[in-house]
Each structure stands twice: as C-alpha cells, then as structure tokens.
Coordinates of C-alpha atoms in Angstrom, one line a residue:
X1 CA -132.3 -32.9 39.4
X2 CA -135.5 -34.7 38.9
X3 CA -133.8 -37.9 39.7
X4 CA -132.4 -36.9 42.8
X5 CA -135.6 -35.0 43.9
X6 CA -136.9 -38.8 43.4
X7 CA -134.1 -40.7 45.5
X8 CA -134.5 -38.2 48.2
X9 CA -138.4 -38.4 48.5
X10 CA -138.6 -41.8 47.9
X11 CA -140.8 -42.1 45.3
X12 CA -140.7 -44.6 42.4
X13 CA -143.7 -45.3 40.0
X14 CA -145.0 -48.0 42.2
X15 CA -144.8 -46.1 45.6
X16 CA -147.0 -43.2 43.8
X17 CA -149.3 -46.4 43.7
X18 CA -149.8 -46.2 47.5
X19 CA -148.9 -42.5 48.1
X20 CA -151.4 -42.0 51.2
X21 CA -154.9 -40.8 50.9
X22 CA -154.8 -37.7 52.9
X23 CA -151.1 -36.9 53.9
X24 CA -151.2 -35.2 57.2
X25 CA -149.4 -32.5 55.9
X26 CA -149.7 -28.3 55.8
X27 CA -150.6 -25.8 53.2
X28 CA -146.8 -25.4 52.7
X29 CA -146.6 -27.0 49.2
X30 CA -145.0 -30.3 48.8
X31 CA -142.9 -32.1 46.2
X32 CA -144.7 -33.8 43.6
X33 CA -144.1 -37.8 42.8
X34 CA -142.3 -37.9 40.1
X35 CA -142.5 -41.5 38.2
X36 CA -139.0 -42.7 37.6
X37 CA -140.4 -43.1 33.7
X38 CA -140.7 -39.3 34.1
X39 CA -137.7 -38.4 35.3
X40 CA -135.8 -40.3 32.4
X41 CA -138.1 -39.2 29.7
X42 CA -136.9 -37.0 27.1
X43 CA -138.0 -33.4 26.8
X44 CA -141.2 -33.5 24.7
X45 CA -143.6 -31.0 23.6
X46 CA -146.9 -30.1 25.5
X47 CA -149.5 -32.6 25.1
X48 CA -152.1 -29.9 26.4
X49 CA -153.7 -27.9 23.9
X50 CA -152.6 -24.6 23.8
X51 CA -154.7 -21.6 25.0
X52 CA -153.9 -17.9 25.4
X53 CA -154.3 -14.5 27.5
X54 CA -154.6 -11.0 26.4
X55 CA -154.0 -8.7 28.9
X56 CA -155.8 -5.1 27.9
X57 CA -155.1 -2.2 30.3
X58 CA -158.1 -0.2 30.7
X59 CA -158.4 3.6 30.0
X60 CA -160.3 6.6 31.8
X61 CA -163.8 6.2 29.4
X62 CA -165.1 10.0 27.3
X63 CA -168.0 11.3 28.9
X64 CA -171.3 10.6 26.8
X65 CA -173.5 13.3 26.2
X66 CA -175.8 14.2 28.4
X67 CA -173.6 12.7 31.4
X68 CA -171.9 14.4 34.4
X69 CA -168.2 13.2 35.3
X70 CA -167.3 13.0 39.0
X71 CA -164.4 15.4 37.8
X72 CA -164.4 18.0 34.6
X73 CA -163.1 17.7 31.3
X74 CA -164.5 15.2 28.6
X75 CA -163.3 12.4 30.0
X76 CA -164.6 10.9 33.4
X77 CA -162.5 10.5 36.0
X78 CA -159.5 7.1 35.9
X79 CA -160.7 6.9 39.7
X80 CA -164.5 6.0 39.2
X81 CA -164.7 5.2 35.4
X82 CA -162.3 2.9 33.2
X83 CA -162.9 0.4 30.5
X84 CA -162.4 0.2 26.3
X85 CA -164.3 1.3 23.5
X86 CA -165.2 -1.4 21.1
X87 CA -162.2 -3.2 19.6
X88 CA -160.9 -6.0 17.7
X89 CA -159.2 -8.5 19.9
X90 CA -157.5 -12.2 18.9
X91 CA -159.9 -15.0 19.2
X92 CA -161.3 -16.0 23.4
X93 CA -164.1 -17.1 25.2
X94 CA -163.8 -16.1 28.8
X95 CA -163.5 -12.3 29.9
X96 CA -162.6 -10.9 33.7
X97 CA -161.4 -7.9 35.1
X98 CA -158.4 -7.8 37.4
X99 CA -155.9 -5.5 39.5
X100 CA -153.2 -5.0 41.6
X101 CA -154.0 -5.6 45.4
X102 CA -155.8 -8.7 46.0
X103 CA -157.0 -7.5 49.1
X104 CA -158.8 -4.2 47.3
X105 CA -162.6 -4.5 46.2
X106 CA -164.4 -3.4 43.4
X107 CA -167.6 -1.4 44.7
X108 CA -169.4 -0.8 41.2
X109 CA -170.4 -2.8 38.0
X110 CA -168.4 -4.4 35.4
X111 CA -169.7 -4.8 31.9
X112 CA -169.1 -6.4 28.9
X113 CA -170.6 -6.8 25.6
X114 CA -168.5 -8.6 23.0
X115 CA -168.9 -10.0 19.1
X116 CA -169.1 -13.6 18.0
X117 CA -166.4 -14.7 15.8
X118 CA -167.8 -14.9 12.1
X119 CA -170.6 -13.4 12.4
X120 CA -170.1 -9.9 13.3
X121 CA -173.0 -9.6 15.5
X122 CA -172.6 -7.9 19.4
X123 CA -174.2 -9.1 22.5
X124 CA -176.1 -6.7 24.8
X125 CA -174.3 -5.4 27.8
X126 CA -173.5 -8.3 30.0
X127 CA -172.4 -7.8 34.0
X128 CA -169.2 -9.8 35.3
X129 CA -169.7 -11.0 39.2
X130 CA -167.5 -8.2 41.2
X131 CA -167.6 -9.6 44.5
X132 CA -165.1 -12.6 44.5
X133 CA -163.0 -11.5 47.3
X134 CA -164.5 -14.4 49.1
X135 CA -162.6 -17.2 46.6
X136 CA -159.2 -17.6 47.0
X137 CA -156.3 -18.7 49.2
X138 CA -156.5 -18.1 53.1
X139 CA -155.0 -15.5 54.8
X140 CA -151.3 -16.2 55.7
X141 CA -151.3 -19.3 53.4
X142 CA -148.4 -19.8 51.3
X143 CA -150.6 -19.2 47.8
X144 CA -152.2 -16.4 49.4
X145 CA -148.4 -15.2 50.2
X146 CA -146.5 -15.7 46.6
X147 CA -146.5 -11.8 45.6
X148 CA -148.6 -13.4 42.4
X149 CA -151.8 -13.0 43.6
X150 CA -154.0 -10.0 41.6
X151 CA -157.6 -8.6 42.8
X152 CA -160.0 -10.0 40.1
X153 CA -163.8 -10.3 39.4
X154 CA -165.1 -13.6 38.5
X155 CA -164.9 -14.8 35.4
X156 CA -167.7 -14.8 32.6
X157 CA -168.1 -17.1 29.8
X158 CA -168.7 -15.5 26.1
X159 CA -168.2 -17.9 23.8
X160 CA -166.1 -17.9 20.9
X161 CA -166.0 -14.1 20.4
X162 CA -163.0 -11.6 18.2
X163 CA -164.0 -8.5 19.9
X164 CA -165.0 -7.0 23.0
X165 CA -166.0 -3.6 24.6
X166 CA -165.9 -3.1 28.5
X167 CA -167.1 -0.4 31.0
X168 CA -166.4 -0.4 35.2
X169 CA -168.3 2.3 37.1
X170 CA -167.6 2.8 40.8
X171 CA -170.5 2.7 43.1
X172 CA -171.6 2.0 46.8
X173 CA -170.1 2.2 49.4
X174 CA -169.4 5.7 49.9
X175 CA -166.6 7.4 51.8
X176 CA -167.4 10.3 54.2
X177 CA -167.4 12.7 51.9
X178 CA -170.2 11.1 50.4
X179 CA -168.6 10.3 47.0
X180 CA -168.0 6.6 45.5
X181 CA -165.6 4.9 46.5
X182 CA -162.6 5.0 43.8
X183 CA -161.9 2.2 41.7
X184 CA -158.8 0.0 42.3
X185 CA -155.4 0.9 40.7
X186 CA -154.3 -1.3 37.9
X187 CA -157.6 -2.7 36.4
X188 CA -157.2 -4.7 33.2
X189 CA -159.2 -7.0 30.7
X190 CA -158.3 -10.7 30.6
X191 CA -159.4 -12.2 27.1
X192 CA -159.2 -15.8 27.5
X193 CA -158.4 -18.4 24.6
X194 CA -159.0 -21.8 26.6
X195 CA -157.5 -23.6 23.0
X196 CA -158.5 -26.6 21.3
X197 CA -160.1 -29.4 23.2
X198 CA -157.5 -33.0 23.6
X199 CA -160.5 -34.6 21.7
X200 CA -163.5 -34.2 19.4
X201 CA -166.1 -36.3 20.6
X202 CA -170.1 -36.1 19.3
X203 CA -172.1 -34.1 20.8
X204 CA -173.7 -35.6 24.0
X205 CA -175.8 -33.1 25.2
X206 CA -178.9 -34.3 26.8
X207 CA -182.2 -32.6 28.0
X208 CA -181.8 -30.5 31.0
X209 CA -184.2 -30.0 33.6
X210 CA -184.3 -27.4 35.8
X211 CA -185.6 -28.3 39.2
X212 CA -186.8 -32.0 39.1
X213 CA -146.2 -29.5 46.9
X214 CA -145.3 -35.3 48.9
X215 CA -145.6 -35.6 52.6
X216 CA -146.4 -32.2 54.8
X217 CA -147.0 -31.5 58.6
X218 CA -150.4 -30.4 59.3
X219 CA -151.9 -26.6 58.8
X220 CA -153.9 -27.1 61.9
X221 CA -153.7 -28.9 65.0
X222 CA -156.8 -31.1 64.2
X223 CA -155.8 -35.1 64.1
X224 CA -155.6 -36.4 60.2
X225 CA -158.3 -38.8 59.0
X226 CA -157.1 -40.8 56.0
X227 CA -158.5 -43.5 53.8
X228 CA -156.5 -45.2 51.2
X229 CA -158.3 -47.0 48.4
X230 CA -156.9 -50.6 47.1
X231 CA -156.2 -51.3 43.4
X232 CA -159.4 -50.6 41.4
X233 CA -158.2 -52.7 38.2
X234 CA -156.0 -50.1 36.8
X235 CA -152.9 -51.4 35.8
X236 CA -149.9 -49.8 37.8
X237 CA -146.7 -49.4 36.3
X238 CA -144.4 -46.7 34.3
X239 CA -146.8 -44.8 31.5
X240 CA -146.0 -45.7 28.2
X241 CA -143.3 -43.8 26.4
X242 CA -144.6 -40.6 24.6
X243 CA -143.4 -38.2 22.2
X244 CA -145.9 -36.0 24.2
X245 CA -145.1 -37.3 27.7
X246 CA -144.2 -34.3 30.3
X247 CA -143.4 -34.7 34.0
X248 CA -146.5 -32.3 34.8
X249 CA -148.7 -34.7 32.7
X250 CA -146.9 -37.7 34.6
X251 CA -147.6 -36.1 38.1
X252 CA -151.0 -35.5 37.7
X253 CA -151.3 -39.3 36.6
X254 CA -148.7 -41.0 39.5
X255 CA -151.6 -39.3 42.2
X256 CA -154.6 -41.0 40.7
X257 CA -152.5 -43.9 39.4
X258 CA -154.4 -46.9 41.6
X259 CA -157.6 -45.3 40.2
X260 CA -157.0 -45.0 36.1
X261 CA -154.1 -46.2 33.9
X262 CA -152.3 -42.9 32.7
X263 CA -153.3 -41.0 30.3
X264 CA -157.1 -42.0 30.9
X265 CA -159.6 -39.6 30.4
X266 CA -162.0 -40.6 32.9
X267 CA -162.0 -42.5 36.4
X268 CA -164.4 -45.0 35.7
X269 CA -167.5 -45.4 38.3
X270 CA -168.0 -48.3 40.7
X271 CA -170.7 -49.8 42.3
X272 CA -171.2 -49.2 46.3
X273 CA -170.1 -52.8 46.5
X274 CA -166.7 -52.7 44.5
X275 CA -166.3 -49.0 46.5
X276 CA -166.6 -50.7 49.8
X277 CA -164.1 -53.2 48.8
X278 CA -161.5 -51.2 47.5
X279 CA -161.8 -48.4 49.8
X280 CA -160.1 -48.2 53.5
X281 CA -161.9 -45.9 55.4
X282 CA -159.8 -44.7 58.7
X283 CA -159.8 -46.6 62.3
X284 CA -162.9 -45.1 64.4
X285 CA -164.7 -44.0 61.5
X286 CA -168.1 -45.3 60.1
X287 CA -167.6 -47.3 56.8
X288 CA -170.1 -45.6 55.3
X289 CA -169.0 -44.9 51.6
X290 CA -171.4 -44.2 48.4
X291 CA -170.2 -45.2 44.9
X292 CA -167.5 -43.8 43.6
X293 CA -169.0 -41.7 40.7
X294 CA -167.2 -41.3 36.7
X295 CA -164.3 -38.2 37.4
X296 CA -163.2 -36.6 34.2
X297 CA -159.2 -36.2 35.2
X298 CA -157.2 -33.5 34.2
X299 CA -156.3 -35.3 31.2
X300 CA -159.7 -35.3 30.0
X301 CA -160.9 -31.7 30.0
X302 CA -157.2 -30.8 28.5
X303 CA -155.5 -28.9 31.8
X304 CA -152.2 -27.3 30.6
X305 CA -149.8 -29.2 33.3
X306 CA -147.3 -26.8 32.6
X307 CA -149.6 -23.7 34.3
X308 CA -150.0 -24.9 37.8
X309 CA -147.3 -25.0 40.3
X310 CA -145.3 -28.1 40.0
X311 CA -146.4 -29.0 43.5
X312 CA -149.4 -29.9 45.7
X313 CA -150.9 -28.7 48.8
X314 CA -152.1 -30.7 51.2
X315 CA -154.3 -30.3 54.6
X316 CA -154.9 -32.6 57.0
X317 CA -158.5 -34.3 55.9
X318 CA -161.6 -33.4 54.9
X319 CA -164.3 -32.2 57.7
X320 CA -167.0 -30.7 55.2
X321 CA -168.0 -29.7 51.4
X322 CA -168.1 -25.6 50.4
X323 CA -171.1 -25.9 47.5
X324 CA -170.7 -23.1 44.6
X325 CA -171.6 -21.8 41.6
X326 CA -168.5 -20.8 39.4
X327 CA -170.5 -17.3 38.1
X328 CA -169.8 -18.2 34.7
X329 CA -173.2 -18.0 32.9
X330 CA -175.4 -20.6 31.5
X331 CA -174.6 -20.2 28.3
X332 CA -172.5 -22.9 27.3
X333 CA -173.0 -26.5 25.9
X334 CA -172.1 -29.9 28.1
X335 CA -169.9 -30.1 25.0
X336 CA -168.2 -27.1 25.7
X337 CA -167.4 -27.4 29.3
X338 CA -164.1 -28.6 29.1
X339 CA -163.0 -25.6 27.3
X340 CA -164.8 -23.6 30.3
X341 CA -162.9 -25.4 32.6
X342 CA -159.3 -24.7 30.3
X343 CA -161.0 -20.6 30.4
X344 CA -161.0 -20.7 34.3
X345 CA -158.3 -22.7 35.0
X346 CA -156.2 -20.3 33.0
X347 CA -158.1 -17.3 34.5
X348 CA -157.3 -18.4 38.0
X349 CA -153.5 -19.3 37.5
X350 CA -152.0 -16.5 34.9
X351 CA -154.9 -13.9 35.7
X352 CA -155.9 -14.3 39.4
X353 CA -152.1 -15.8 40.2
X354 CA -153.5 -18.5 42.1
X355 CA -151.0 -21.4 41.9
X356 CA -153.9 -23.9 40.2
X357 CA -157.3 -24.5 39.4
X358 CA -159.4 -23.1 42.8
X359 CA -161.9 -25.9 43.1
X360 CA -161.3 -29.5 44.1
X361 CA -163.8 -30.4 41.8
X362 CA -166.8 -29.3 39.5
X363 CA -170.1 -30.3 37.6
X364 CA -171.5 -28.9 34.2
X365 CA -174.7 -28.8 33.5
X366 CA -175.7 -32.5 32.5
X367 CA -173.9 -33.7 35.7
X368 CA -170.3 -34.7 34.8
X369 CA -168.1 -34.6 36.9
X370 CA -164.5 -32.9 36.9
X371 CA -161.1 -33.2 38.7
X372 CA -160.7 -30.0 39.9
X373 CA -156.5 -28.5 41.3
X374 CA -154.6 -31.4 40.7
X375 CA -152.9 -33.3 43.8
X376 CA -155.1 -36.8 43.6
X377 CA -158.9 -36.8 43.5
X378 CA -159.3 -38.9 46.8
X379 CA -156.5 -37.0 49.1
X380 CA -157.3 -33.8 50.8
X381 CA -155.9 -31.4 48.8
X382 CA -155.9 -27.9 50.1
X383 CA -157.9 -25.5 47.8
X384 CA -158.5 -22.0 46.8
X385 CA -162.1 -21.6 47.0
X386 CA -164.0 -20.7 50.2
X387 CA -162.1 -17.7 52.4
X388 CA -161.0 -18.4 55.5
X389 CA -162.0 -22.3 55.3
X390 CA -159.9 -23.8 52.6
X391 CA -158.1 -26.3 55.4
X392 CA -159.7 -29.6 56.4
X393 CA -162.6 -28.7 53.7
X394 CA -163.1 -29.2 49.7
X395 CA -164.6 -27.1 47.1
X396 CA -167.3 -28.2 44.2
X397 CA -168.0 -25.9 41.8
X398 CA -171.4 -25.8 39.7
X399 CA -170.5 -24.4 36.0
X400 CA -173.2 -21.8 35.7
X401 CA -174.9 -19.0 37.7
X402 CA -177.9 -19.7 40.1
X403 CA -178.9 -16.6 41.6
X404 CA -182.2 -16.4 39.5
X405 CA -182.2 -19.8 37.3
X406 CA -182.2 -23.2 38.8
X407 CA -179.7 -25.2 39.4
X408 CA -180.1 -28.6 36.5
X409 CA -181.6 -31.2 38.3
X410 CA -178.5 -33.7 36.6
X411 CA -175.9 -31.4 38.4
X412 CA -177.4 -31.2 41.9
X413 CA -177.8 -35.2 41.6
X414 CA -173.9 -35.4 40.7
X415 CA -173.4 -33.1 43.9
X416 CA -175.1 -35.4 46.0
X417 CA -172.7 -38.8 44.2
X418 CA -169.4 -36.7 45.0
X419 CA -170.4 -35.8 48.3
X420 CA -171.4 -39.5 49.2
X421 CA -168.2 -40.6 47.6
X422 CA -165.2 -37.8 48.9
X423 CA -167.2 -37.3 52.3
X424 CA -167.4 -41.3 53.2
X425 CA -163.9 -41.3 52.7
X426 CA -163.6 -39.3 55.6
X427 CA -166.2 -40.9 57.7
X428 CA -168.4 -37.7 57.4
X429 CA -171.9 -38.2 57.7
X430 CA -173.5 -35.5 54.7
X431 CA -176.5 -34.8 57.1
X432 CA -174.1 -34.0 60.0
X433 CA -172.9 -31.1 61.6
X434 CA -169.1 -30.2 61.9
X435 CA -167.0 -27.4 63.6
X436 CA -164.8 -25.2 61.5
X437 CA -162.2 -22.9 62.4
X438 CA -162.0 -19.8 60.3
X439 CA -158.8 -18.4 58.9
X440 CA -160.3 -14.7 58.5
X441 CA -163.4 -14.5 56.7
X442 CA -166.1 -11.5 55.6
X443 CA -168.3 -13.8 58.3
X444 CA -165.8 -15.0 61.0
X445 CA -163.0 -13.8 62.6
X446 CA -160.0 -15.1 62.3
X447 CA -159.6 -18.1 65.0
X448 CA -163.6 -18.2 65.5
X449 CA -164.9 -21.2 65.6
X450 CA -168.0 -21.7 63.3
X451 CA -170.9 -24.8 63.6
X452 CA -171.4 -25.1 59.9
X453 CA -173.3 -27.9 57.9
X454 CA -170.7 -30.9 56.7
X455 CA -172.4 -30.4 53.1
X456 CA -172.6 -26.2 53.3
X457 CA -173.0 -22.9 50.8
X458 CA -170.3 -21.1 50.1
X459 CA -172.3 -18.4 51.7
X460 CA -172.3 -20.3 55.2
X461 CA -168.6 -19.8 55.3
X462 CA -168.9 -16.1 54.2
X463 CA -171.0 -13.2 53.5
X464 CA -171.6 -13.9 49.3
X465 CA -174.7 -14.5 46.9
X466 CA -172.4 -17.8 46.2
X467 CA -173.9 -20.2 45.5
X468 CA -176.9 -18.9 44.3
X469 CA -180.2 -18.3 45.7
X470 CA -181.6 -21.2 43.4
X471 CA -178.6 -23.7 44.1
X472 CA -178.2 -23.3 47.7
X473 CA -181.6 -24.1 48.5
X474 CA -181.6 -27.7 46.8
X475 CA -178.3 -28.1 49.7
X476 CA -180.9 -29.8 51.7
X477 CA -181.8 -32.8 49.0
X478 CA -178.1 -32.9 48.1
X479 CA -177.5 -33.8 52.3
X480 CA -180.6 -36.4 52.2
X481 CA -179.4 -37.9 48.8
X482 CA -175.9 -38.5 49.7
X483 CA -176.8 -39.8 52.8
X484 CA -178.8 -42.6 51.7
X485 CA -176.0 -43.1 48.9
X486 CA -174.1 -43.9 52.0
X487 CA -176.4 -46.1 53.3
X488 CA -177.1 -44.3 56.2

C-alpha cells in the first residue's frame, strides 16, 4: 500500500527534495512523502525511545477535619472535589489533568505534590495551569473534529518522580444559585514517562540570565505565499538502510530533506549571506530574510514518530507569529529539555488527543531551538496552538512559565532568530501589522476580523495570561531584533 500511496502522489526520495515550501493546501490532512527507500524497507523496531502514560481516574476526596462539603457525608462531593491520596505510581516526569468534553472548563485549582524517585522526599503542593481551552485545534478543523480530542489542563513538569498525590477543587464562576460551578465529568491523572533520551551528551548548561496529511486546497480564501529554499549542502538521496529505519522516522526526514541529511540531529545554522542565497522568497515580496538559526529536528529531541498522525496539515502561508510560554515550570535543566519536549509531546497526542506536537516550534531556556509538529520546518504547517488563529499563522513555544519570572534573556534572543528566519520566508516584516481572521476565539468572534501584531502574544489572539506577564512584554525587542536581523 505504501508503494502505491507513492505512485499515486508522485513522490520519490528526490521529489521530497523539492516538495514546495508552503503548499497552498487546507487543514484537511494530507498524505505524507513517503521515500521510495521507505516504502521498501523492512519492518524494523522503533528507533524512538520509548516513554509511557498512566492514566489514574480520580475519586470524590474524604472531607478533612474541620472542613464543610458542598454535600453531606464524609466525603465531599464527585461534583466540586476529586483527586488521589498519596500513592506509588511507575516512574514519570510530567503530570496533567484531563476529561471528557474538550469544550468543558475547569473553574477551580488543580494541585499536585509528588516524590522524587530515590529519595523518598515530597514536593510542596504545586498548581497545574487550568485554563488551556485557548490551545488547541480551531473550531470545525479536522483535529478539532476526530472524536479524540479530551478537555485538559496544561501540563506541569516534575521531574523524575515514583509517586504523586493530586487534589481539584471547583471554584468561580458561580451558577445562579450562587454555588461553584461543578467540576467536569471524567477527570483523570496523566503520569507521563517521556523515556530515555536518543543520546547522552555532556552537560551544556550555561549561565542564564534573566532579563539582559502532500498537496491540499487552501483553509481560507487568502492567496498562498510560498518560498522554497535551494540545496543547503545536505546530501539528497535515499537514507541509509537501518535496522531501526521506520516510515514515520523517514517522513519526518523526506520534509526537511534539502535542509539535513537524515537522521541529523540538528539543522545546522547559516549566515544571512548563505540564507539569502539558498532561500527563494515569493514574487512581490521583500527579500528580506535573517539567518537561518541551528533547529534541533525531531530526530534530535527523540519524537516517537509512531504517536503523531501519519499525516501533515497544511495552511496556506504564514501571516504572523503566536509567542507562548508552554506553562511547564522552570524547573528543568537545558539538558533535560528534550525529555520535556518527549513529556508534552506525549501529553498533547495520547492525553489531549491532539493529532501531534501543538507548537510549530519551541526554545528552552539557553535558547535552543526545536522543531516543533512535524510537516517540514520552513512550510506552513497548520498548528494546534493559538484558538481561533491556527491558519495562515505559527506557534513558538518558550519552555517555562513567565507570569512572575523573566523570560531568559538567551530564549527571547532565539525568538527574535526564528522569527527573522520563518517570517522572511514569508516576506513579513516582524515590526508590521497584519489582519487576521478569527476562527472562534474567547476574544473574537468567529469570522471577525482582528488587526493584530505580525510577531503577537498568545493573549492578543485570546483572552489568556499566555504568554506570561514577564515574556510578553520583551514582544517588543523580539519585533526590533528580528527586524534588523532582516536587515530592515
């Protein structure tokens, strides 16, 4: 089957070479390339390390003394109170909450304390994000449409912990009768295992400062603007055979395959000379490109090919950049953020039922940058991350939470590279304006038309904290920076 789903598309290992830069295509998911190498390779084992999921229903929590239960007994009530008494639990790292209707909110707190592995010692109480309504597939989108998709809190990053304990209260808003509103049906405990990293390589952490699915038709009606970069040295061609070669691997590779040889663990960066000369920017738009920055692909932060839907999503180009912080916590290592990647990336597909990774891209920390949902790092590949403006627009994710800490000065620089880069593409000036037609948000109606930044906050798009107080208000360096990365 795969080699007739490559005869009929067309595609050979050297046409994914010069599959186009931004396929005018719709959210309806498109076919990935298959390399014919792919198609005749034998089946092979994952080359992915291996994570994990525990899914932990959550129970109606006994009243503690002293305390008054919305209804009577010892137990409060299922419909305002829920979560687990402390418990052993296999080995994870990432914890999040979800239910059944994705389009039900938690009003109330989540929290979380849980206990490092070997050591036996428990965290205070920690609180999960519960507003994250606002990531996730659009409205009438075909992700958004899949029966999968789950109501879920953001995820929070733990570290390497064997047990866990968890309490969810109700709270505002209240109904007429005054009383909370009741908690959504289904809740349960995600424990994620994001498994072994595809390498072991020395610690590089560095000082941190804070403050200094092939073709588709189009989703909207909006003209496609498309760039296609030249050969960038990388030597095109069938990957080499594999005991661990899989076509999900292979797919991932044949859409970045004039950037990296397969299997490559990064995109190497360029100079705004060798970007300008390997980059085609469209007819009638300003060749104003900044360097193409390092990417980490999927490859090198260890995605699990086989999670993800086999195909990509495309939209029609790329108007503007959605700025966020993933709500994870601070407390991880630039060494560890591949395995907080692994944690999300797992939390958004098996947990969340989102068909991939939500962000195009994202930054840890020390300002590396990652391949976010796989589809090709320089097409416009339709994303789960902003409500209601997911088409024509990508989505950068900052590992970390900024709402009171600042943003590392290292990670709002990378920001500012990616933008130059992605946006130049495009012929989008970073310090520009652009108008955006929402899909339904918590901000703008469906079909209003909204005058938004090219390089915005998630909250510009829709009513959120996202990206964080601290994070959102370095957006205006990030627009001057990239601009003059442009040359503009």
């Amino acid at each position: 089957m795969r080699a007739l789903l490559v005869t009929s598309i067309g595609v050979t290992c050297a046409a994914a070479l010069t599959f186009p830069l931004a396929v005018p295509g719709s959210a309806a998911p498109v076919p990935a390339p298959v390399p014919a190498a792919a198609a005749q390779a034998p089946a092979a084992p994952a080359a992915e390390p291996l994570g994990s999921t525990q899914s932990l229903k959550l129970q109606p929590l006994a009243a503690e003394k002293g305390t008054r239960s919305p209804g009577a007994g010892s137990t409060r009530s299922p419909s305002f109170e829920q979560g687990l008494p402390r418990r052993d639990a296999h080995r994870f790292s990432l914890v999040g909450v979800i239910w059944d209707d994705p389009d039900a909110e938690l009003h109330g707190t989540v929290q979380v304390r849980t206990r490092a592995t070997g050591t036996g010692t428990w965290s205070g109480w920690q609180d999960i994000e519960t507003h994250n309504t606002d990531h996730g597939a659009d409205a009438g989108s075909a992700e958004r449409a899949s029966g999968k998709v789950r109501g879920s809190t953001a995820p929070l990053w733990v570290g390497d912990s064997d047990g866990v304990e968890v309490r969810v209260r109700s709270g505002d808003p209240e109904d007429r009768t005054g009383q909370a509103a009741p908690l959504p049906e289904g809740l349960r405990l995600e424990l994620v295992d994001p498994g072994d990293d595809p390498q072991q390589p020395p610690d590089t952490d560095v000082p941190v400062t804070p403050d200094t699915e092939a073709p588709a038709t189009p989703d909207t009606d909006a003209p496609a603007t498309t760039a296609t970069p030249a050969s960038t040295g990388a030597q095109p061609g069938p990957p080499p055979e594999s005991a661990a070669l899989t076509v999900g691997a292979v797919e991932s590779w044949a859409v970045n395959a004039d950037l990296a040889p397969y299997g490559s663990a990064e995109i190497a960066p360029l100079s705004k000379a060798e970007t300008e000369e390997q980059a085609v920017v469209a007819a009638g738009a300003e060749a104003y490109v900044g360097p193409r920055p390092g990417i980490v692909t999927r490859k090198g932060w260890g995605a699990d090919e086989s999670l993800r839907e086999r195909t990509f999503a495309y939209t029609s180009t790329v108007k503007a950049a959605f700025v966020h912080h993933s709500a994870t916590g601070n407390d991880y290592t630039c060494a560890e953020a591949p395995s907080v990647l692994r944690s999300i990336y797992r939390y958004h597909v098996k947990s969340s039922g989102w068909r991939d990774f939500g962000y195009n891209f994202a930054i840890d920390k020390c300002g590396k940058i990652y391949e976010g949902r796989a589809g090709g790092v320089t097409k416009a590949v339709l994303g789960a991350h902003t409500l209601g403006f997911n088409s024509n627009t990508m989505g950068i994710a900052v590992l970390g939470t900024f709402t009171s800490k600042n943003p590392p000065a290292a990670a709002v620089e990378a920001v500012a590279k990616l933008t130059a880069w992605k946006l130049g593409l495009f012929g989008r000036n970073p310090k520009g304006k652009v108008t955006l037609v929402s899909g339904g948000s918590g901000k703008y109606a469906k079909g209003a038309k909204a005058n938004l930044h090219v390089i915005s906050g998630h909250r510009d798009g829709f009513a959120t904290e996202c990206p964080g107080e601290r994070l959102y208000k370095k957006l205006g360096t990030v627009r001057t920076t990239a601009a003059r990365l442009q040359g503009r």
